[in-house]
Short mmCIF file of C-alpha atoms in Angstrom, two decimals:
data_model
loop_
_atom_site.label_atom_id
_atom_site.label_comp_id
_atom_site.label_asym_id
_atom_site.label_seq_id
_atom_site.Cartn_x
_atom_site.Cartn_y
_atom_site.Cartn_z
CA ASN G 205 8.21 10.06 37.77
CA ALA G 206 7.63 7.09 35.36
CA GLY G 207 4.34 8.40 33.82
CA VAL G 208 2.30 5.51 32.63
CA THR G 209 3.74 2.08 32.72
CA GLN G 210 2.44 -1.03 30.97
CA THR G 211 3.52 -4.77 31.43
CA PRO G 212 4.12 -6.96 29.74
CA LYS G 213 5.45 -5.47 26.38
CA PHE G 214 4.83 -8.39 24.32
CA ARG G 215 2.79 -11.55 24.75
CA ILE G 216 1.58 -14.51 22.81
CA LEU G 217 -1.50 -16.28 23.98
CA LYS G 218 -3.32 -19.43 22.64
CA ILE G 219 -7.11 -19.23 21.76
CA GLY G 220 -9.10 -19.50 24.86
CA GLN G 221 -6.35 -18.35 27.38
CA SER G 222 -6.75 -15.60 29.71
CA MET G 223 -4.45 -12.81 30.72
CA THR G 224 -4.24 -9.53 32.44
CA LEU G 225 -2.61 -6.45 30.94
CA GLN G 226 -1.26 -4.15 33.57
CA CYS G 227 -1.29 -0.46 33.67
CA ALA G 228 -0.18 1.90 36.37
CA GLN G 229 0.40 5.66 36.59
CA ASP G 230 2.23 7.81 39.15
CA MET G 231 0.84 11.20 38.22
CA ASN G 232 -2.27 11.19 40.52
CA HIS G 233 -4.52 11.32 37.67
CA ASN G 234 -8.18 10.59 37.96
CA TYR G 235 -8.98 9.24 34.45
CA MET G 236 -7.55 6.19 32.90
CA TYR G 237 -8.24 4.51 29.62
CA TRP G 238 -7.54 1.39 27.76
CA TYR G 239 -7.26 1.50 23.93
CA ARG G 240 -6.39 -0.93 21.21
CA GLN G 241 -4.77 -0.30 17.92
CA ASP G 242 -5.00 -2.57 14.94
CA PRO G 243 -2.83 -2.20 11.83
CA GLY G 244 -3.72 0.84 9.79
CA MET G 245 -6.23 1.87 12.08
CA GLY G 246 -6.63 4.68 14.73
CA LEU G 247 -6.98 3.92 18.32
CA LYS G 248 -10.30 2.67 19.66
CA LEU G 249 -11.39 3.23 23.28
CA ILE G 250 -12.04 -0.19 25.07
CA TYR G 251 -12.78 0.94 28.59
CA TYR G 252 -12.21 3.96 30.78
CA SER G 253 -12.26 4.90 34.50
CA VAL G 254 -13.15 8.32 35.94
CA GLY G 255 -11.81 7.28 39.56
CA ALA G 256 -11.17 4.36 41.74
CA GLY G 257 -14.10 2.12 41.52
CA ILE G 258 -15.89 3.71 38.61
CA THR G 259 -15.39 2.18 35.11
CA ASP G 260 -17.36 2.50 31.78
CA LYS G 261 -17.40 0.95 28.40
CA GLY G 262 -15.91 2.65 25.47
CA GLU G 263 -16.28 1.96 21.83
CA VAL G 264 -15.03 -1.81 21.59
CA PRO G 265 -15.60 -3.36 25.13
CA ASN G 266 -16.76 -6.95 24.09
CA GLY G 267 -14.32 -9.62 25.40
CA TYR G 268 -12.59 -7.39 27.83
CA ASN G 269 -13.22 -6.59 31.56
CA VAL G 270 -11.48 -4.09 33.65
CA SER G 271 -11.47 -2.81 37.50
CA ARG G 272 -10.07 -0.09 39.31
CA SER G 273 -9.47 -0.48 42.94
CA THR G 274 -6.85 2.20 43.31
CA THR G 275 -5.98 5.63 41.72
CA GLU G 276 -2.60 4.34 40.35
CA ASP G 277 -3.75 0.99 38.47
CA PHE G 278 -6.14 0.08 35.78
CA PRO G 279 -5.77 -3.60 34.61
CA LEU G 280 -7.47 -4.93 31.71
CA ARG G 281 -8.47 -8.60 31.69
CA LEU G 282 -9.00 -10.88 28.63
CA GLU G 283 -11.08 -13.88 29.57
CA LEU G 284 -11.24 -16.20 26.52
CA ALA G 285 -8.52 -14.85 24.13
CA ALA G 286 -9.63 -14.90 20.55
CA PRO G 287 -7.50 -14.06 17.36
CA SER G 288 -9.66 -10.79 16.81
CA GLN G 289 -7.98 -9.63 20.10
CA THR G 290 -4.58 -9.63 18.37
CA SER G 291 -3.64 -5.86 18.56
CA VAL G 292 -1.41 -3.41 20.42
CA TYR G 293 -2.91 -2.25 23.52
CA PHE G 294 -2.33 1.11 25.01
CA CYS G 295 -3.25 2.56 28.72
CA ALA G 296 -3.53 6.29 29.04
CA SER G 297 -4.40 8.45 31.84
CA SER G 298 -5.27 12.17 32.30
CA TYR G 299 -6.30 14.65 35.04
CA SER G 300 -9.85 15.66 33.84
CA ILE G 301 -12.85 17.52 35.12
CA GLU G 302 -15.69 16.52 32.95
CA GLY G 303 -17.37 19.42 30.97
CA LEU G 304 -14.65 21.81 31.69
CA SER G 305 -11.99 20.89 28.96
CA THR G 306 -10.76 18.17 27.00
CA ASP G 307 -7.43 17.35 28.65
CA THR G 308 -4.08 16.08 27.37
CA GLN G 309 -3.92 12.10 27.81
CA TYR G 310 -0.59 10.49 28.70
CA PHE G 311 -0.04 7.20 26.97
CA GLY G 312 2.17 4.15 28.07
CA PRO G 313 4.34 2.37 25.55
CA GLY G 314 1.90 -0.16 24.72
CA THR G 315 1.57 -4.06 25.07
CA ARG G 316 1.89 -6.07 21.68
CA LEU G 317 -0.49 -9.18 22.03
CA THR G 318 -0.76 -11.91 19.56
CA VAL G 319 -3.49 -14.63 19.79
CA LEU G 320 -2.79 -17.76 18.03
CA ALA T 5 -21.05 11.72 16.00
CA GLN T 6 -17.71 13.06 15.75
CA SER T 7 -15.19 11.65 13.29
CA VAL T 8 -11.88 12.65 11.78
CA THR T 9 -10.38 12.00 8.29
CA GLN T 10 -6.61 12.05 7.76
CA LEU T 11 -6.33 12.63 3.93
CA ASP T 12 -3.04 10.91 3.26
CA SER T 13 -1.94 7.46 4.65
CA HIS T 14 1.48 8.31 3.89
CA VAL T 15 3.54 11.56 3.23
CA SER T 16 7.09 11.60 1.92
CA VAL T 17 9.33 14.60 2.22
CA SER T 18 12.99 15.50 1.94
CA GLU T 19 14.89 16.85 4.75
CA GLY T 20 14.65 20.50 5.06
CA THR T 21 11.25 20.91 3.01
CA PRO T 22 7.95 21.76 4.58
CA VAL T 23 5.76 19.13 6.02
CA LEU T 24 1.79 19.31 5.57
CA LEU T 25 -0.42 16.55 7.06
CA ARG T 26 -3.97 17.00 6.47
CA CYS T 27 -6.87 16.55 8.66
CA ASN T 28 -10.77 17.01 8.17
CA TYR T 29 -13.11 16.75 11.27
CA SER T 30 -17.00 16.39 11.96
CA SER T 31 -18.20 17.34 15.10
CA SER T 32 -21.81 18.30 16.10
CA TYR T 33 -20.61 20.51 19.11
CA SER T 34 -17.58 22.61 19.68
CA PRO T 35 -14.46 20.17 19.13
CA SER T 36 -11.32 19.93 20.83
CA LEU T 37 -8.66 18.76 18.23
CA PHE T 38 -5.27 17.12 18.90
CA TRP T 39 -2.28 15.99 16.98
CA TYR T 40 -0.44 13.08 18.61
CA VAL T 41 2.78 11.50 17.22
CA GLN T 42 3.85 8.01 17.52
CA HIS T 43 7.40 7.06 17.06
CA PRO T 44 8.07 3.35 16.06
CA ASN T 45 7.51 0.97 19.27
CA LYS T 46 6.52 4.04 21.22
CA GLY T 47 3.63 5.23 22.96
CA LEU T 48 1.73 8.40 21.67
CA GLN T 49 2.94 12.00 22.57
CA LEU T 50 1.00 15.14 22.37
CA LEU T 51 2.30 17.57 19.62
CA LEU T 52 -0.44 20.17 20.05
CA LYS T 53 -4.01 20.97 20.81
CA TYR T 54 -6.87 23.27 19.98
CA THR T 55 -9.36 23.95 22.60
CA SER T 56 -11.36 27.07 21.34
CA ALA T 57 -8.69 29.69 22.19
CA ALA T 58 -6.38 30.88 19.26
CA THR T 59 -7.10 29.15 16.01
CA LEU T 60 -3.45 28.92 15.26
CA VAL T 61 -1.81 26.45 17.72
CA LYS T 62 1.85 25.88 18.13
CA GLY T 63 3.30 22.78 19.43
CA ILE T 64 6.46 21.10 20.21
CA ASN T 65 9.31 20.43 17.74
CA GLY T 66 8.21 23.45 15.50
CA PHE T 67 4.96 21.91 14.42
CA GLU T 68 1.78 24.19 14.44
CA ALA T 69 -1.76 23.81 13.26
CA GLU T 70 -4.54 25.84 12.11
CA PHE T 71 -8.21 25.55 13.18
CA LYS T 72 -10.64 26.54 10.30
CA LYS T 73 -14.29 26.07 11.28
CA SER T 74 -15.26 26.92 7.69
CA GLU T 75 -13.40 24.19 6.10
CA THR T 76 -13.49 21.87 9.03
CA SER T 77 -9.85 21.32 8.83
CA PHE T 78 -6.87 21.07 11.37
CA HIS T 79 -4.02 20.48 9.03
CA LEU T 80 -0.64 20.08 10.69
CA THR T 81 2.52 21.80 9.26
CA LYS T 82 6.21 22.31 9.93
CA PRO T 83 8.44 24.67 7.84
CA SER T 84 11.36 22.31 7.64
CA ALA T 85 11.34 18.52 8.11
CA HIS T 86 13.83 16.72 10.14
CA MET T 87 14.83 13.24 9.96
CA SER T 88 13.61 12.75 13.65
CA ASP T 89 10.24 13.71 12.47
CA ALA T 90 9.67 10.40 10.83
CA ALA T 91 6.86 8.86 12.53
CA GLU T 92 2.89 8.19 12.51
CA TYR T 93 0.83 11.16 13.23
CA PHE T 94 -2.96 11.08 14.52
CA CYS T 95 -5.46 13.66 14.22
CA VAL T 96 -7.89 13.32 17.18
CA VAL T 97 -11.15 15.08 17.81
CA SER T 98 -13.31 15.29 20.95
CA GLU T 99 -16.27 17.01 22.04
CA PHE T 100 -15.19 20.10 24.04
CA GLY T 101 -15.05 19.32 27.75
CA PHE T 102 -15.27 15.54 27.33
CA GLN T 103 -12.59 13.04 27.48
CA LYS T 104 -13.52 10.46 24.87
CA LEU T 105 -11.29 10.90 22.03
CA VAL T 106 -11.87 9.72 18.36
CA PHE T 107 -8.83 8.85 16.43
CA GLY T 108 -8.08 9.20 12.65
CA THR T 109 -6.39 6.51 10.85
CA GLY T 110 -3.06 8.01 10.89
CA THR T 111 -0.36 9.47 8.55
CA ARG T 112 2.94 7.99 8.15
CA LEU T 113 5.62 10.60 7.62
CA LEU T 114 8.92 9.60 5.72
CA VAL T 115 11.67 11.87 5.64
CA SER T 116 14.59 11.13 3.24
CA PRO T 117 18.07 12.78 3.35
#
């Protein structure tokens, strides 16, 4: 049981390049999330998904896209990388039923992205 | 809107002494409150959570937190610090029953021998 896995661990991009951050979970969780963590700040929600085929914006979605074709995978796409997207990106998952409880989120180890 | 304020960006303690990490929250509705820990270059791990049951919540590794509605606080404590407790700690709030988390800016705990 690997939990939440993320690839790559590190990446350097040039301005204007694109890339996909991969996230996978093997816990059969229905909810998945993408966060970014900037220095000295807490995590901010970029996008989340309540199940395969359903995604929604979080607090800071601009410059990112997501898709969820399977329960296990939730990739995050950066189309035109900008220096402001330099950050550490965390993927998380939970098994949740909205309205009943706020459930524990399980986090991956993160991807450190630098845009130069 | 919900928010959390972690009152100290850094806390330094000696090994074996008590730990207190302070957190105040703001929430329009019944909150769920969490403490997560992040060790260097690692993902976040749940320490404990409050979801409207007992106000004193016990977590892993000897940590506990008390929900005080009158003070809108959820401070994290541990009686005796261990070197392995050195990490970043995040206080987190969510509206009860909903999954969107709002994170504080974190408190870095330093533990000296």
